[in-house]
Coordinates of C-alpha atoms and ligand atoms in Angstrom, one line a residue:
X1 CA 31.0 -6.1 23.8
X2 CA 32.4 -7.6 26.5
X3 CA 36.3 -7.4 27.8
X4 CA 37.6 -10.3 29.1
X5 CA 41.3 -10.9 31.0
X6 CA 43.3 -13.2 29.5
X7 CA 43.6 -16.5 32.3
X8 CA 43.3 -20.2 32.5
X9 CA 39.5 -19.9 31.7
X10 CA 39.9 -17.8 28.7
X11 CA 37.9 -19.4 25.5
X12 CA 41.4 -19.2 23.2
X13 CA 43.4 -21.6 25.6
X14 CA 40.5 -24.2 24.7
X15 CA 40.7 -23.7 20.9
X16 CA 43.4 -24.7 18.2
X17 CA 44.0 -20.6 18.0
X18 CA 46.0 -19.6 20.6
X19 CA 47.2 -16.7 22.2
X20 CA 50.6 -15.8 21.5
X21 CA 53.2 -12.7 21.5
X22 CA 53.6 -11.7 18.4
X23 CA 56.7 -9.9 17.3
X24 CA 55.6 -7.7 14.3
X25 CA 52.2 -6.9 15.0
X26 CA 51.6 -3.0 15.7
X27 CA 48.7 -4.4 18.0
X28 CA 51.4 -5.5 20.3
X29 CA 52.1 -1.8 21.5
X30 CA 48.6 -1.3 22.3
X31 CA 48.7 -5.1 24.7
X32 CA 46.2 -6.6 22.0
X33 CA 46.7 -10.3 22.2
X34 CA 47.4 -11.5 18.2
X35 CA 45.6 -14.8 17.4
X36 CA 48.4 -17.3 15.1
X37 CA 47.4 -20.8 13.9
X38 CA 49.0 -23.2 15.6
X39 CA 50.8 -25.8 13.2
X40 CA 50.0 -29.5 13.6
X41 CA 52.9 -30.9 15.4
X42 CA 54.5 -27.9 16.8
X43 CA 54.9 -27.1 20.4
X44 CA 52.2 -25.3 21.6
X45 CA 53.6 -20.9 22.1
X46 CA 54.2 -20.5 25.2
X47 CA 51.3 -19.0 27.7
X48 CA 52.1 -15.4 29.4
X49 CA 52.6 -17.1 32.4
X50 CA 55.4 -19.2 31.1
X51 CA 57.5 -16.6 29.6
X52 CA 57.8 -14.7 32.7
X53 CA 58.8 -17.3 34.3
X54 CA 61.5 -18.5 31.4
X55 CA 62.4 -14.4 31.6
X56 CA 62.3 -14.7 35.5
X57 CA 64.9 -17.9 35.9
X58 CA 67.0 -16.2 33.2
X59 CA 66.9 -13.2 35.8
X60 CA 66.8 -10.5 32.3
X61 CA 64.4 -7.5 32.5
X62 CA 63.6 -7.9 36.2
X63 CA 63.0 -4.1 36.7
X64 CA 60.1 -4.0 33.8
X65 CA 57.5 -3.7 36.8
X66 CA 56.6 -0.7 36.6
X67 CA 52.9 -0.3 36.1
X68 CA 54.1 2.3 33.4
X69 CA 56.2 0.3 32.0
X70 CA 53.9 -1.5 30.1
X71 CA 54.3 -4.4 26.7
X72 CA 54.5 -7.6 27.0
X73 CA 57.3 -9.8 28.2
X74 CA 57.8 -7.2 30.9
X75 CA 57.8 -8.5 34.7
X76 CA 54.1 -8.0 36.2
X77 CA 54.2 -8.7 39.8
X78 CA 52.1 -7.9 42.4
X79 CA 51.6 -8.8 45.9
X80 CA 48.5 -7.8 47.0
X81 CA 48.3 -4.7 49.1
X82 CA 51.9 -3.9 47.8
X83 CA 52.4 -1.0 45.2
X84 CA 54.3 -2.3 41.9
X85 CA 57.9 -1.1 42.1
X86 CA 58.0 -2.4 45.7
X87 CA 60.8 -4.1 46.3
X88 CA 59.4 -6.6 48.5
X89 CA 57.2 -7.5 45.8
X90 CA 60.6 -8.6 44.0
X91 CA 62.3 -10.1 46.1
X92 CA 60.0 -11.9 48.0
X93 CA 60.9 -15.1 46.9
X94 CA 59.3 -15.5 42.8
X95 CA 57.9 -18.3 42.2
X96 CA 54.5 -18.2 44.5
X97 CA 53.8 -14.9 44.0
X98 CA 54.5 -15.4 40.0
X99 CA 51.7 -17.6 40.3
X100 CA 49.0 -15.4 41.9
X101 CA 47.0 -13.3 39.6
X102 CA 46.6 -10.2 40.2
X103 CA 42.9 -9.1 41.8
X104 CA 42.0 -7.4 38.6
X105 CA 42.6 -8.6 34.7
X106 CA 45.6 -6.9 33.8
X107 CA 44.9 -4.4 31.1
X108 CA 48.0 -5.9 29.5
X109 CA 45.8 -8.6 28.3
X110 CA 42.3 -7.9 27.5
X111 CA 40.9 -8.6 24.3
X112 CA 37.9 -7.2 22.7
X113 CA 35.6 -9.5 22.0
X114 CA 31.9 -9.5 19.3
X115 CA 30.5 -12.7 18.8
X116 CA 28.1 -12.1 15.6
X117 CA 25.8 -14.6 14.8
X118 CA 23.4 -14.8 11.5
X119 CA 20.8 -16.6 9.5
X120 CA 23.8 -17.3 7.2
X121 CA 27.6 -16.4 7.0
X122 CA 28.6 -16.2 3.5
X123 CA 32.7 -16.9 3.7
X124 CA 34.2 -15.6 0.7
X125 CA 35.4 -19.2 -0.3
X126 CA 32.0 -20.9 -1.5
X127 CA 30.6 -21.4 1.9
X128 CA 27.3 -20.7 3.4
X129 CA 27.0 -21.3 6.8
X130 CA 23.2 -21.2 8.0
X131 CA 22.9 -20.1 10.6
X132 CA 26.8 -19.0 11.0
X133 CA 28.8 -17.4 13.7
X134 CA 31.8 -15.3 13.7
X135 CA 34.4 -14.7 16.2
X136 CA 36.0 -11.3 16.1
X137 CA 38.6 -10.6 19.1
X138 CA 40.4 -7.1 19.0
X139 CA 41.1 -6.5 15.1
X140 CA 40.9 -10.3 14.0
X141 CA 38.8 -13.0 13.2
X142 CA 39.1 -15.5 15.4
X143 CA 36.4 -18.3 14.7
X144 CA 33.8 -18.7 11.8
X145 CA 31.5 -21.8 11.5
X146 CA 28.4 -23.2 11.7
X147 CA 26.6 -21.7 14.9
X148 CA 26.1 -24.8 16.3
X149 CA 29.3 -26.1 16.5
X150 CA 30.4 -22.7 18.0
X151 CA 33.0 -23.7 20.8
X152 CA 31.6 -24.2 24.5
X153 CA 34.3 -21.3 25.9
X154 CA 32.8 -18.8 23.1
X155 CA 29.2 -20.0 23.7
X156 CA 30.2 -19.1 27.4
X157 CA 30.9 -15.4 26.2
X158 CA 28.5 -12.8 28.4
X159 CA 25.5 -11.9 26.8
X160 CA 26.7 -8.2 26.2
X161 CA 29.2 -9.3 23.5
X162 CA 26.8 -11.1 21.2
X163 CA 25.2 -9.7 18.4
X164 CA 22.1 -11.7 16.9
X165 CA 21.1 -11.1 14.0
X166 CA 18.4 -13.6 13.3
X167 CA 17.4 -12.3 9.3
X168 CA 20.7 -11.3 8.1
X169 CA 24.0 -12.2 6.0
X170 CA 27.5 -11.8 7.1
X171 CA 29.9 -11.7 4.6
X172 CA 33.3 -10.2 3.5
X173 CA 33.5 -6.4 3.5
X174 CA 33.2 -5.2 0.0
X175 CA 36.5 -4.0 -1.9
X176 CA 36.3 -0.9 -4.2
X177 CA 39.2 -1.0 -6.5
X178 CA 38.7 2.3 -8.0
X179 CA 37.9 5.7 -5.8
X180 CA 39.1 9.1 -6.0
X181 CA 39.1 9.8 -1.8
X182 CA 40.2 13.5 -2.8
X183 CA 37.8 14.7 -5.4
X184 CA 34.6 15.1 -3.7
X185 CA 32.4 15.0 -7.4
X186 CA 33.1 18.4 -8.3
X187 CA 32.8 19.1 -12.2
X188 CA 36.2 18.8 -13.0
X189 CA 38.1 17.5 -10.2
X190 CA 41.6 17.9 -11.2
X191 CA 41.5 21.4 -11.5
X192 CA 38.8 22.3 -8.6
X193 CA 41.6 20.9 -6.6
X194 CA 44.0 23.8 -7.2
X195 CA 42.0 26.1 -6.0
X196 CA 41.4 24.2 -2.9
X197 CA 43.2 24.4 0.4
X198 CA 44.8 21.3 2.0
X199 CA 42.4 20.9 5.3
X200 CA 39.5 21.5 2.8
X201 CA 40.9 18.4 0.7
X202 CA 41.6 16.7 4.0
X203 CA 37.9 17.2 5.2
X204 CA 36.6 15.8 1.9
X205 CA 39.2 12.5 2.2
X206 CA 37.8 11.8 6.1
X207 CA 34.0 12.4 4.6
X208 CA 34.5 10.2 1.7
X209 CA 36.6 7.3 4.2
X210 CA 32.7 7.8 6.4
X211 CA 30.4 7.8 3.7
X212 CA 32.4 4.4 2.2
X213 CA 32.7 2.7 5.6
X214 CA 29.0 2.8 6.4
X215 CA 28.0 2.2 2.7
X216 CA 30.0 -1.6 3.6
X217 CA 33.0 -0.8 2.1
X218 CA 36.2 -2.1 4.1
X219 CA 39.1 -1.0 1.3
X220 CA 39.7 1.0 -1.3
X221 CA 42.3 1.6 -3.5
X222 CA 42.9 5.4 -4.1
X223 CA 44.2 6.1 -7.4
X224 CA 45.3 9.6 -7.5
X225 CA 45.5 12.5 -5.2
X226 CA 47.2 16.0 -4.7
X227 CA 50.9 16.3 -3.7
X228 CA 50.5 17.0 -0.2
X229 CA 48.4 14.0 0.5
X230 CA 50.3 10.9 2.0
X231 CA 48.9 7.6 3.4
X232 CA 49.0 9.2 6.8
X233 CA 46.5 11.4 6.2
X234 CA 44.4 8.7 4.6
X235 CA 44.5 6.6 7.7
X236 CA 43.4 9.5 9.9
X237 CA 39.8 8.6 10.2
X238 CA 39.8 6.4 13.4
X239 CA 38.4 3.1 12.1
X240 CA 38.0 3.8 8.4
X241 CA 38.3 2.0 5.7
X242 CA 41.8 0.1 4.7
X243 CA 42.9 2.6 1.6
X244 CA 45.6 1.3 -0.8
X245 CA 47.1 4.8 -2.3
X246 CA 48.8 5.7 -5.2
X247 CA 49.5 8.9 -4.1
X248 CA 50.4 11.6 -6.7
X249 CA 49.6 9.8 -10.2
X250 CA 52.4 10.5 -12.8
X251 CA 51.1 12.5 -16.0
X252 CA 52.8 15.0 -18.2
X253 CA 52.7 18.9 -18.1
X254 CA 49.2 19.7 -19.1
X255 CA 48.1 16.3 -19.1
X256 CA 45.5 14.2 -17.6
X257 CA 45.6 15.5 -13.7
X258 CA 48.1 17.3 -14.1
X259 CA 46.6 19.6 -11.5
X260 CA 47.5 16.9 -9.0
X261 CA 51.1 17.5 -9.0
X262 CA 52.4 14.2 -11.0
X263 CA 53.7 15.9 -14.4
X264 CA 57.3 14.3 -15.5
X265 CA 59.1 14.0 -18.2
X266 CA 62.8 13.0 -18.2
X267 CA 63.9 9.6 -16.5
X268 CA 65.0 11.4 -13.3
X269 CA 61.7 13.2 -12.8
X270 CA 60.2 9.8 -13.2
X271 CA 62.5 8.0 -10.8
X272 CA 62.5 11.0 -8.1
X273 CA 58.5 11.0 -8.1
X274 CA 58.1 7.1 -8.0
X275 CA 60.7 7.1 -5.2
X276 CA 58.8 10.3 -3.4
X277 CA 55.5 8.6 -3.8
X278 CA 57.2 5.4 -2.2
X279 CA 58.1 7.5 0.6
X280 CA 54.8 9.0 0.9
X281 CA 53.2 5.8 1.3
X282 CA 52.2 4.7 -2.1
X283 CA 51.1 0.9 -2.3
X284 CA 50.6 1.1 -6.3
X285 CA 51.8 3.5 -8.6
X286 CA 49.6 5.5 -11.3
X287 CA 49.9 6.5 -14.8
X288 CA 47.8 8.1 -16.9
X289 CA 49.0 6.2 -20.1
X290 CA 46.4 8.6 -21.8
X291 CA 44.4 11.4 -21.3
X292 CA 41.1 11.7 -19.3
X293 CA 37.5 12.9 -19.8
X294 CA 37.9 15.3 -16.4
X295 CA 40.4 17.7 -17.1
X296 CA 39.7 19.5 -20.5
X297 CA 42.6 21.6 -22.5
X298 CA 44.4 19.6 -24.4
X299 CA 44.2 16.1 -22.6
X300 CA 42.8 13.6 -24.9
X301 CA 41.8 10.0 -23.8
X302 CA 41.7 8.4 -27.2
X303 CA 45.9 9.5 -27.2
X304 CA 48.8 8.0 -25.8
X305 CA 50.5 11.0 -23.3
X306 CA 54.2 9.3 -22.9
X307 CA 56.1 7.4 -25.0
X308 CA 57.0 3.7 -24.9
X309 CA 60.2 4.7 -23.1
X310 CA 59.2 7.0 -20.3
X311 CA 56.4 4.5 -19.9
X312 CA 58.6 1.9 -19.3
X313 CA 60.8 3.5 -16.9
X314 CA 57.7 4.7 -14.7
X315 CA 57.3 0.4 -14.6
X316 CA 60.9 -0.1 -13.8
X317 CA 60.9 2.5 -11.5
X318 CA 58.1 1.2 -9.4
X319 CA 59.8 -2.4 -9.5
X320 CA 62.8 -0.8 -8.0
X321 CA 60.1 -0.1 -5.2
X322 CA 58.4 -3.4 -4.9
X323 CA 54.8 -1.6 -6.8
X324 CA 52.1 -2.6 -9.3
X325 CA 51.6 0.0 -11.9
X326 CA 48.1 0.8 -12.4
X327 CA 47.5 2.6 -15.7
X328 CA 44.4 4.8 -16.6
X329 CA 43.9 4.1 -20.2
X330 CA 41.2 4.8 -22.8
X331 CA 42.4 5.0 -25.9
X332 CA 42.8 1.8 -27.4
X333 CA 46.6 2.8 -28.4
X334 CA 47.3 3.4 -24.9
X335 CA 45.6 0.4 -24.0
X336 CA 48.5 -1.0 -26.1
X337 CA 51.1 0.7 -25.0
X338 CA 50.4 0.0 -21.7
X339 CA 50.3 -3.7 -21.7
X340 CA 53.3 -3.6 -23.5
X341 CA 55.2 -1.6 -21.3
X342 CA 54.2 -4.9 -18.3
X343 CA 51.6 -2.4 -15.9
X344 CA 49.7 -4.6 -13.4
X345 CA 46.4 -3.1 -14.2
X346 CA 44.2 -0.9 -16.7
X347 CA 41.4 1.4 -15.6
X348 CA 38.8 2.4 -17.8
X349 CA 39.9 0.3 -20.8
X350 CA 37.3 1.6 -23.1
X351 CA 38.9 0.7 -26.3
X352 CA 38.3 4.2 -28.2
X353 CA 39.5 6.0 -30.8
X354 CA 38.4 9.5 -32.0
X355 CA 35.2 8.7 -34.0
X356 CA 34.3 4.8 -32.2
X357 CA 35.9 2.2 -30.6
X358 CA 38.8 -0.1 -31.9
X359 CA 38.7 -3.7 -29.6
X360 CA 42.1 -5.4 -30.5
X361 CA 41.9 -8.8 -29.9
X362 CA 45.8 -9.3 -29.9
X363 CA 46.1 -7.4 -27.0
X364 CA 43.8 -8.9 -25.4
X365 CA 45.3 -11.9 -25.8
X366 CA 48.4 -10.4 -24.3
X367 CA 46.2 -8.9 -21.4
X368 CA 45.4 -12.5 -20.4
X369 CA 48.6 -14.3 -21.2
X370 CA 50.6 -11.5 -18.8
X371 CA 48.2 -12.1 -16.0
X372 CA 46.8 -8.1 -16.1
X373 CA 43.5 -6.8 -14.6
X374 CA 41.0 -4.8 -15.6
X375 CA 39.0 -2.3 -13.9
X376 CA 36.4 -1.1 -15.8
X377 CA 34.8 1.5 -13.5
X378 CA 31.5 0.4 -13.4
X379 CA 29.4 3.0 -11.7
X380 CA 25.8 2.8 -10.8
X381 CA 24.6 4.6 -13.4
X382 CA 26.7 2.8 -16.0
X383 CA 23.3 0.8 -17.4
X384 CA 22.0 4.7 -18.8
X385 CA 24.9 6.0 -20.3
X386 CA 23.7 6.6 -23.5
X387 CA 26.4 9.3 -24.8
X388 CA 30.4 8.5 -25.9
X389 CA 30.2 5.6 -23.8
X390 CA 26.5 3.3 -24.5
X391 CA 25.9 0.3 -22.5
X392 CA 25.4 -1.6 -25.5
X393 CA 28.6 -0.9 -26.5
X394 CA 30.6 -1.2 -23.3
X395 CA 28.9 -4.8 -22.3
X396 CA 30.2 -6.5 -25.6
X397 CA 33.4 -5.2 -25.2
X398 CA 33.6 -6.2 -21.4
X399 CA 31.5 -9.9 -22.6
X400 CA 34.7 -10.1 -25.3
X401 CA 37.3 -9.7 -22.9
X402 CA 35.5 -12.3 -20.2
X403 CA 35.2 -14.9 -23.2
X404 CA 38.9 -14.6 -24.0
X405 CA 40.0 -14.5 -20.0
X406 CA 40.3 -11.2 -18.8
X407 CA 40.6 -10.9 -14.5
X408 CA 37.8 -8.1 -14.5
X409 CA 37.7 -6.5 -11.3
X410 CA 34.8 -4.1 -10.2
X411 CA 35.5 -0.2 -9.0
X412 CA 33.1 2.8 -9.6
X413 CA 35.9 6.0 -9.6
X414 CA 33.9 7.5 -6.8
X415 CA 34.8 11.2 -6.2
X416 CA 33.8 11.7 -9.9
X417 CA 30.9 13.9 -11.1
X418 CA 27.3 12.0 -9.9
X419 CA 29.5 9.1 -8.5
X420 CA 29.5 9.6 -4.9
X421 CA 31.5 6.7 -2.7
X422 CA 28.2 5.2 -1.4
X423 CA 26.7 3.9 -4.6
X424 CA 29.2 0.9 -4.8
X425 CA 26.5 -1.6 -4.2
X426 CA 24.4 0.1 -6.5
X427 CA 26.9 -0.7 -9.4
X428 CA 27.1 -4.4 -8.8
X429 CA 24.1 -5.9 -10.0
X430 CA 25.0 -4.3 -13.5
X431 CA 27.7 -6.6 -13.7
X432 CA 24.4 -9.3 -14.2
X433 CA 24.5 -8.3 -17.6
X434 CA 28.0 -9.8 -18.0
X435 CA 26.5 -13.2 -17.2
X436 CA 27.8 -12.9 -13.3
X437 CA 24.9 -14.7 -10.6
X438 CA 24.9 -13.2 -7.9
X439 CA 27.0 -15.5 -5.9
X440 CA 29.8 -14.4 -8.8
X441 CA 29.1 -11.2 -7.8
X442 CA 29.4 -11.0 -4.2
X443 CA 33.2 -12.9 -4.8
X444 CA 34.2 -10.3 -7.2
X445 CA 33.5 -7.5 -4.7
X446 CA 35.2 -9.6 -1.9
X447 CA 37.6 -12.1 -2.3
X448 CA 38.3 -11.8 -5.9
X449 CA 39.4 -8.0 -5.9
X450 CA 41.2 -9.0 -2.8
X451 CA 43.7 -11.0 -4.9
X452 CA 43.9 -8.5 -7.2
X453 CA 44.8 -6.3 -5.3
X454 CA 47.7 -8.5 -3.3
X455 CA 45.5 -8.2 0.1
X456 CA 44.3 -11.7 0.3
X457 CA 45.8 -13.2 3.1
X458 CA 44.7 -10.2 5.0
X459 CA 40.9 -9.6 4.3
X460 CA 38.5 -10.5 1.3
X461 CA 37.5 -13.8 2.9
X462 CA 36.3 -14.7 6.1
X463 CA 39.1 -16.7 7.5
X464 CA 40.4 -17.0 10.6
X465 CA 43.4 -15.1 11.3
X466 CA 42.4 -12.5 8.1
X467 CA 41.7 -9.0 9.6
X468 CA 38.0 -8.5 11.3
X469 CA 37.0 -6.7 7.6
X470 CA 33.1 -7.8 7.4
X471 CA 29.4 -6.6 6.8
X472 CA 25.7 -8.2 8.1
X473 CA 23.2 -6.9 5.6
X474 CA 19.1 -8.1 5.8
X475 CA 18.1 -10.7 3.9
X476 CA 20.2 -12.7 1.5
X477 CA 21.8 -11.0 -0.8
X478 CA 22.7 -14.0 -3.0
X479 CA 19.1 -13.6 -4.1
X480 CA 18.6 -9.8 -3.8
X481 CA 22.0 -7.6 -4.5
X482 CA 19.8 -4.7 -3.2
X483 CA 20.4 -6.4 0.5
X484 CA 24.3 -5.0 0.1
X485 CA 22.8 -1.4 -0.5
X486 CA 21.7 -1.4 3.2
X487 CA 24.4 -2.7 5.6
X488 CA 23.1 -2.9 9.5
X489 CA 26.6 -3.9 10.5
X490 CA 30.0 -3.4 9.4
X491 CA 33.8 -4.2 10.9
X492 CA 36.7 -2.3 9.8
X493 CA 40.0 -4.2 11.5
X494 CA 37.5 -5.3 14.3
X495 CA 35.4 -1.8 14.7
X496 CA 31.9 -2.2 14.6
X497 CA 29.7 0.6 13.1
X498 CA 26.1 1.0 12.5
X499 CA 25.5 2.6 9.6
X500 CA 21.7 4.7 9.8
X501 CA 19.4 2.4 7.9
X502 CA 16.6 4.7 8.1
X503 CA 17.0 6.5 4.9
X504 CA 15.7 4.5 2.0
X505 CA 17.1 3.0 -0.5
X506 CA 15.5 5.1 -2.8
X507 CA 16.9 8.1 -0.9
X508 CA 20.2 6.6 -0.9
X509 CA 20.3 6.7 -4.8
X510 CA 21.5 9.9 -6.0
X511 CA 20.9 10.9 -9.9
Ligands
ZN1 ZN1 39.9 7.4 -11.7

């Protein structure tokens, strides 16, 4: 790692990215510089320099010298020898001093900088770049291409900040779309829960954000926790993974997770929770359309829990907030319900009745035609299931729905009994049995579930600009999955971490 100030020699003033202010970024309060394409034809931003000076002649903001006074755009002069806040520093005639830099970088504008370098660089988007190079400055990606064509000012980068990793594969961080960050695997989870107190469940969400992070896996979407967790919680773990929440999932009293806090019934219990879990944070809403294997009484996954009418009011009522509806659904009448009522995607869809399975191909017609995705929460041990649920029977229903168009999207529903949130990479080479290469594979867990899940022109590729979300594994894992079972690197938002590789891979695998 190596910090470099931001001046006339820095590598971004030579390349097509250049440095600018950005006006949105959170990044900006920390002095992180924010890397924008530059579009063909347009003026080039203006340079640091430059807009003190516009700031300077327009004689705005001239008391912004304070050291403390931090942020960009602030006047940062200094005569050398003379304390900042000195007047004569001001007013001792602008324009030459404005032009001397200061005798240290200003920690205004240093960047962070890991330049990681491969045998290949698999980008998301069909590429293999052998060997590759990526750029990551402060939580971006900055540069990605062929080593050899890396740019002379980023060749020029000290020694310190390069990371060589001569046998290895860098690619996009891996996307879980299904993960319970709250459960923690006990038997039944929803109802351990209740007797559990809210730093225990709080210890179990930063141990599960850990345990997914150095297993490779740079998001997850969460799809059900207790009332009292909100997305601030869930982004406590300094440099975890990104977590898309659903927050409290909406059920019915005694119903599938009910435990959790979600149970409604009338239209304005629906609209006050959808609106709550909004304000908690919530980036999807979820419904248990039916009920679930994990919470026993009388919740019944071959059954439909709410009627068509509450169940489309929980959909208009998370349009109102501008969220996809996911909906946990079983039973194949749920199934149907659910696509019917317009949700955005269906977990588990195991097509089941009470004594079998009932595959409906007119819904799954419909499943294609309105664009919906399926999750099938494939877990690593999916292959042995032998019980309610064979193999056999689950890979010709999930074969049907690929041959007729289905969006299939991979997730395990970590946090689940004997599915603990490392075993991600275990659970993707099953998905060979669906006729998937590996290649397929490694885009389904990447960019793929990125657009699925709306996050695509923020990570899922690697793409300058996109978030630093990646992963180096050994070997190449587009002709042994195993190599994403063993990460040696991986970036969340530009944090590197090096996950202990001296476990096994047979330790790793838990029964
Ligand atoms: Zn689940």
């Amino acid at each position: 790692m190596a910090r470099l100030g931001t001046h006339a020699a820095h590598p971004c003033h030579a390349l097509p990215w250049r440095a600018r202010i950005s006006d949105r970024e959170p990044a900006r309060a920390s002095g992180a510089l924010v890397f924008s394409p530059r579009r063909a034809g347009s003026a080039p931003p203006a340079r640091p320099a430059d807009r003190r000076r516009r700031r300077r002649r327009g004689g705005a903001d001239n008391g912004g010298d304070h050291p403390q006074s931090g942020g960009w755009g602030k006047l940062r002069t200094r005569e050398p020898g003379a304390a900042f806040g000195d007047r004569r520093t001001r007013n001792a005639g602008g324009r030459n001093i404005l032009r001397q830099r200061p005798p240290y970088p200003d920690p205004a504008r240093i960047v962070t900088v890991h330049i990681l370098e491969a045998a290949r660089v698999l980008t998301g988007r069909g590429q293999v770049l052998t060997p590759g190079t990526v750029v990551l400055t402060d939580r971006r990606i900055v540069w990605v291409g062929l080593s050899r064509q890396l740019p002379k000012p980023w060749a020029a980068v000290p020694a310190t900040a390069r990371i060589r990793l001569p046998e290895a594969t860098i690619l996009p961080g891996l996307i879980d779309a299904h993960v319970h960050l709250s459960f923690g695997g006990a038997p039944r989870p929803p109802v351990a829960l209740l007797a559990t107190t809210r730093m225990e469940v709080a210890a179990t969400i930063h141990a599960a954000l850990r345990q997914l992070r150095d297993a490779g896996i740079t998001t997850v979407r969460d799809l059900g926790a207790p009332r009292y967790i909100d997305s601030s919680t869930l982004a406590d773990l300094d440099a975890g993974p990104r977590v898309l929440t659903a927050t409290i999932p909406l059920t019915v009293a005694g119903g599938h997770c009910a435990g959790l806090g979600g149970a409604v019934s009338e239209t304005a219990e629906i609209d006050q929770l959808v609106a709550a879990n909004a304000t908690r944070g919530a980036d999807w809403i979820k419904v248990m359309v039916t009920g679930g294997f994990t919470t026993g009484g009388r919740s019944s996954p071959y059954e439909p829990q709410f009627t068509d009418d509450q169940l489309a009011r929980i959909v208009t009522a998370a349009r109102a907030h501008g969220l996809p509806v996911a909906a946990h659904a079983h039973g194949s009448a749920g199934i149907r319900q659910a696509v019917g009522a317009g949700v955005d995607s269906i977990e588990h869809c195991t097509w089941m009745t009470p004594d079998g399975f009932d595959l409906d191909h007119g819904v799954v017609r419909e499943i294609v035609n309105r664009r919906i995705m399926v999750c099938p929460t494939i877990n690593h041990h999916a292959r042995d299931a032998t019980g309610r649920l064979p193999w056999a029977v689950r890979r010709e229903q999930l074969r049907v729905m690929l041959d007729a168009g289905v969006r299939l999207i991979p997730g395990t529903d970590s946090g689940i009994p004997q599915t603990p949130h490392d075993q991600y990479a275990y659970s993707l080479p099953i998905w060979t049995d669906l006729g998937y290469s590996a290649a397929d594979i490694i885009e389904l867990a990447t960019a793929a579930a990125a657009q699925a899940l709306r996050i695509d022109h923020l990570t899922g590729t690697l793409t300058a600009g996109h978030v630093g979300d990646l992963i180096a594994v050994p070997g190449d894992p587009m002709t042994d999955l195993g190599a994403l079972t063993t990460p040696v690197v991986v970036a969340t938002a530009g944090h590197l971490h090096y996950p202990d590789t001296t476990t096994t891979a047979e330790e790793n695998t838990r029964p």
